[in-house]
Coordinates of C-alpha atoms in Angstrom, one line a residue:
M1 CA 87.4 129.3 10.1
S2 CA 85.0 132.3 10.2
K3 CA 81.9 132.4 8.0
P4 CA 81.6 134.9 5.2
Q5 CA 79.3 137.9 5.6
L6 CA 75.9 137.6 4.0
S7 CA 75.0 140.3 1.4
L8 CA 72.8 140.9 -1.6
Q9 CA 73.8 142.3 -5.0
L10 CA 71.3 145.1 -5.6
Y11 CA 71.3 144.4 -9.3
S12 CA 68.9 141.6 -8.4
V13 CA 66.2 144.1 -7.5
R14 CA 67.0 146.7 -10.2
Q15 CA 63.5 147.1 -11.4
A16 CA 62.1 147.5 -7.9
L17 CA 64.8 150.1 -7.2
E18 CA 63.8 152.1 -10.3
T19 CA 60.2 152.0 -9.2
D20 CA 60.7 153.0 -5.6
Q21 CA 64.2 152.8 -4.1
G22 CA 63.1 153.5 -0.5
T23 CA 60.5 150.8 -0.5
A24 CA 62.8 148.2 -2.2
L25 CA 65.6 148.8 0.3
A26 CA 63.1 148.6 3.2
R27 CA 61.9 145.2 1.9
I28 CA 65.5 144.0 1.7
A29 CA 66.1 145.0 5.3
G30 CA 62.8 143.3 6.3
L31 CA 64.2 140.0 5.0
G32 CA 66.9 140.2 7.6
L33 CA 69.7 141.4 5.4
R34 CA 72.1 144.0 6.8
H35 CA 74.6 144.3 3.9
V36 CA 74.3 144.8 0.2
E37 CA 76.6 145.1 -2.8
V38 CA 76.0 148.2 -4.9
F39 CA 76.3 148.7 -8.7
D40 CA 76.4 151.7 -11.0
F41 CA 77.0 153.8 -7.8
V42 CA 79.4 156.5 -8.9
R43 CA 77.0 159.1 -10.2
R44 CA 74.6 158.7 -7.3
S45 CA 76.8 157.9 -4.4
E46 CA 75.5 160.6 -2.0
Q47 CA 71.9 159.7 -2.6
L48 CA 72.6 156.0 -2.4
A49 CA 74.6 156.4 0.8
D50 CA 71.8 158.3 2.4
A51 CA 69.2 155.7 1.3
L52 CA 71.2 152.8 2.7
E53 CA 71.7 154.6 6.0
R54 CA 68.0 155.3 6.3
N55 CA 67.2 151.6 5.9
H56 CA 70.0 150.4 8.2
L57 CA 71.9 148.8 5.4
T58 CA 75.7 148.9 4.8
A59 CA 77.7 148.2 1.6
R60 CA 81.2 147.0 1.8
T61 CA 81.5 145.8 -1.8
G62 CA 80.4 147.4 -5.1
H63 CA 80.6 146.9 -8.8
A64 CA 82.1 149.6 -11.1
E65 CA 84.0 149.6 -14.4
L66 CA 87.7 149.7 -13.8
L67 CA 89.0 148.1 -17.0
S68 CA 87.1 149.9 -19.7
V69 CA 86.8 153.6 -20.8
Q70 CA 83.5 153.3 -22.6
R71 CA 80.2 151.4 -21.9
P72 CA 78.5 149.4 -24.7
D73 CA 76.0 152.3 -25.0
G74 CA 78.8 154.7 -25.8
A75 CA 78.7 156.5 -22.4
E76 CA 82.0 157.4 -20.8
V77 CA 83.1 155.4 -17.8
P78 CA 83.9 157.5 -14.7
T79 CA 87.6 157.9 -13.9
L80 CA 89.3 155.8 -11.3
D81 CA 89.6 158.7 -8.9
E82 CA 85.9 159.5 -9.3
T83 CA 85.0 155.9 -8.7
F84 CA 87.1 155.5 -5.6
A85 CA 85.9 158.8 -4.1
A86 CA 82.3 157.6 -4.6
A87 CA 83.2 154.2 -3.1
K88 CA 84.6 155.9 0.0
R89 CA 81.4 158.1 0.3
I90 CA 79.3 154.9 0.5
G91 CA 81.7 153.1 2.8
L92 CA 83.0 150.4 0.5
D93 CA 86.1 148.3 1.2
L94 CA 86.2 146.5 -2.1
V95 CA 85.5 147.7 -5.7
V96 CA 85.0 145.0 -8.2
D97 CA 85.0 145.2 -12.0
P98 CA 82.0 143.1 -13.1
F99 CA 82.5 142.4 -16.8
V100 CA 85.2 142.4 -19.5
P101 CA 83.7 141.6 -22.9
A102 CA 84.4 138.2 -24.5
P103 CA 86.8 139.3 -27.3
R104 CA 89.3 140.5 -24.7
W105 CA 89.7 136.9 -23.4
T106 CA 90.8 135.3 -26.7
D107 CA 94.4 136.8 -27.0
E108 CA 97.2 136.3 -24.5
R109 CA 98.5 139.9 -25.0
E110 CA 95.0 141.3 -24.4
I111 CA 94.6 139.3 -21.3
A112 CA 97.9 140.6 -20.0
R113 CA 96.8 144.1 -20.8
T114 CA 93.6 143.6 -18.8
A115 CA 95.6 142.3 -15.8
A116 CA 98.0 145.2 -16.0
L117 CA 95.0 147.7 -15.9
L118 CA 93.6 146.0 -12.9
N119 CA 97.0 146.0 -11.1
E120 CA 97.2 149.7 -11.9
A121 CA 93.7 150.3 -10.5
A122 CA 94.8 148.4 -7.3
G123 CA 97.6 150.9 -6.7
R124 CA 95.3 153.8 -7.2
A125 CA 92.7 152.3 -5.0
A126 CA 95.2 151.8 -2.2
D127 CA 95.7 155.6 -2.2
H128 CA 92.1 155.8 -1.2
G129 CA 92.3 153.0 1.4
L130 CA 90.4 150.6 -0.9
R131 CA 90.9 147.2 -2.6
V132 CA 89.9 146.1 -6.1
G133 CA 88.8 142.8 -7.6
Y134 CA 87.4 141.1 -10.6
H135 CA 84.0 139.3 -11.1
N136 CA 83.8 136.5 -13.6
H137 CA 81.1 135.4 -16.0
S138 CA 81.7 132.4 -18.3
Q139 CA 83.6 133.9 -21.3
E140 CA 86.8 134.0 -19.3
F141 CA 86.9 130.1 -19.2
V142 CA 86.3 129.3 -22.9
H143 CA 89.8 129.8 -24.3
T144 CA 93.1 128.5 -22.8
V145 CA 96.6 130.0 -22.5
N146 CA 99.5 127.6 -21.9
G147 CA 97.1 124.9 -20.8
A148 CA 95.2 127.0 -18.4
S149 CA 91.9 128.8 -18.8
A150 CA 92.2 132.4 -19.9
F151 CA 90.8 133.3 -16.4
E152 CA 93.4 131.4 -14.5
Y153 CA 96.2 132.8 -16.7
F154 CA 94.8 136.3 -16.0
V155 CA 94.9 135.6 -12.2
S156 CA 98.5 134.5 -12.5
L157 CA 99.4 138.0 -13.7
L158 CA 97.6 139.9 -10.9
D159 CA 99.3 141.4 -8.0
P160 CA 98.8 139.5 -4.7
G161 CA 96.6 142.3 -3.3
V162 CA 94.0 142.0 -6.1
D163 CA 90.9 140.1 -5.0
L164 CA 88.6 137.8 -6.8
E165 CA 84.8 137.6 -6.7
I166 CA 83.8 134.2 -8.1
D167 CA 80.3 134.0 -9.5
L168 CA 79.5 130.3 -8.8
Y169 CA 76.8 130.1 -11.5
W170 CA 78.8 131.6 -14.3
A171 CA 81.9 129.8 -13.4
S172 CA 79.9 126.6 -13.7
A173 CA 78.5 127.4 -17.1
G174 CA 79.5 124.9 -19.7
G175 CA 80.3 122.3 -17.0
K176 CA 83.3 124.0 -15.5
D177 CA 84.5 122.4 -12.3
V178 CA 83.8 125.3 -10.0
V179 CA 84.9 123.4 -6.8
G180 CA 88.3 122.6 -8.3
L181 CA 88.6 126.2 -9.5
L182 CA 88.0 127.5 -6.0
E183 CA 90.5 125.0 -4.5
R184 CA 93.2 126.2 -7.0
L185 CA 92.5 129.9 -6.4
G186 CA 92.5 129.4 -2.6
A187 CA 92.9 132.6 -0.6
R188 CA 92.6 134.8 -3.7
V189 CA 88.8 134.4 -3.5
K190 CA 87.4 137.0 -1.2
A191 CA 83.8 137.1 -2.4
L192 CA 81.3 134.7 -3.9
H193 CA 78.1 135.3 -5.9
V194 CA 75.9 132.6 -4.6
K195 CA 73.7 131.8 -7.6
D196 CA 72.0 128.7 -8.8
G197 CA 70.3 127.4 -12.0
A198 CA 70.7 125.1 -14.9
I199 CA 74.3 124.4 -16.1
I200 CA 74.3 126.1 -19.5
E201 CA 76.9 126.6 -22.2
D202 CA 78.8 129.9 -22.3
P203 CA 76.5 132.3 -24.2
F204 CA 79.0 135.1 -24.7
F205 CA 80.9 133.5 -27.6
S206 CA 77.7 132.0 -29.1
E207 CA 76.1 133.5 -32.2
A208 CA 72.7 132.2 -31.0
P209 CA 70.4 134.8 -29.4
F210 CA 70.5 134.7 -25.6
E211 CA 67.8 136.0 -23.2
P212 CA 68.2 136.4 -19.4
A213 CA 65.5 133.8 -18.9
D214 CA 67.7 131.2 -20.6
T215 CA 69.8 131.1 -17.5
G216 CA 67.1 129.2 -15.7
Q217 CA 68.1 130.8 -12.4
V218 CA 66.4 129.5 -9.3
A219 CA 66.9 130.0 -5.6
P220 CA 70.1 128.6 -4.2
G221 CA 70.0 124.9 -3.5
Q222 CA 67.3 124.3 -6.2
G223 CA 69.5 124.1 -9.3
Q224 CA 72.5 122.2 -10.7
V225 CA 75.4 124.3 -9.3
P226 CA 77.3 122.4 -6.6
L227 CA 76.8 125.3 -4.0
D228 CA 77.4 123.2 -0.9
A229 CA 80.7 122.0 -2.1
A230 CA 81.7 125.4 -3.5
L231 CA 80.9 127.2 -0.2
A232 CA 83.0 124.6 1.7
A233 CA 85.9 125.0 -0.8
A234 CA 86.0 128.9 -0.6
T235 CA 87.6 128.9 2.8
G236 CA 89.0 132.5 2.5
A237 CA 85.7 134.1 1.3
E238 CA 84.7 137.2 3.3
F239 CA 81.4 137.8 1.5
A240 CA 78.6 135.5 0.4
I241 CA 76.5 137.6 -2.0
I242 CA 73.1 136.6 -3.2
E243 CA 72.4 137.5 -6.8
F244 CA 69.9 136.8 -9.5
D245 CA 70.5 138.0 -13.0
Y246 CA 66.9 136.9 -13.8
Y247 CA 64.2 135.3 -11.7
S248 CA 60.8 134.2 -13.1
G249 CA 58.9 134.6 -9.8
D250 CA 58.7 137.3 -7.2
I251 CA 62.3 138.4 -6.7
F252 CA 61.8 139.1 -3.0
E253 CA 60.5 135.6 -2.5
G254 CA 63.6 134.3 -4.3
I255 CA 65.9 136.4 -2.1
Q256 CA 64.1 135.2 1.0
A257 CA 64.7 131.5 -0.1
A258 CA 68.4 132.4 -0.6
V259 CA 68.6 133.9 2.8
R260 CA 67.1 130.7 4.4
Y261 CA 69.5 128.5 2.4
L262 CA 72.6 130.4 3.5
A263 CA 71.3 130.7 7.1
A264 CA 71.2 126.9 7.2
K265 CA 74.9 127.0 6.4
G266 CA 75.6 129.4 9.3
I267 CA 75.9 132.4 6.9
N268 CA 73.7 135.3 8.0

């Protein structure tokens, strides 16, 4: 069994990228990382591709909206063809939709519509030599359909060529059995977001205010998520991607600790 490829979701260092992209990417490379996962890349694909190349970094996975036509701020989402052309410019293999809002996971018909949209995106991506996937949070696991979580019902409707990127932290939110989930999903799981912290209740259906700091995220191996068992269960994963939604300390120190944790597992 081959080990997954180590990567970093650049969303983790979004503030540093906004301040000085070149310096931030150089610091990432200096931590021994060779691969990153990009986000919000469509409108800046040429600039981003050049910056990655200058810092000897490659991106094989990226996050982009594939299942919505409008962002929460009202901005239009790029078309699938625009997204896939940008992905090829950067050198991606896999384009992952990172978030479908909570209300779309409460109704069986709406879940089926979301699956159909992703299947359609997969066909369009194949024309560009690309694959597509979906990245979970916790809202997908709150409701059930026919005795299964909304997420697993959704997966049952996806074409075999559609990949899954499982966020281990968010799949664990509310006490979900992430190891059992990975065992049931099997080879469908091609990427992991390796993330740790306190096991919290799903915040996306809650009426209570939620702040990023409420995740209590820490370096991998220092929280409550069963990462060791999860990594062992994800036998088909091609990518192990470090990510922090929020980190209270120096983010680069957190990333360095994550790199050390995964290196000890033979993932580098």
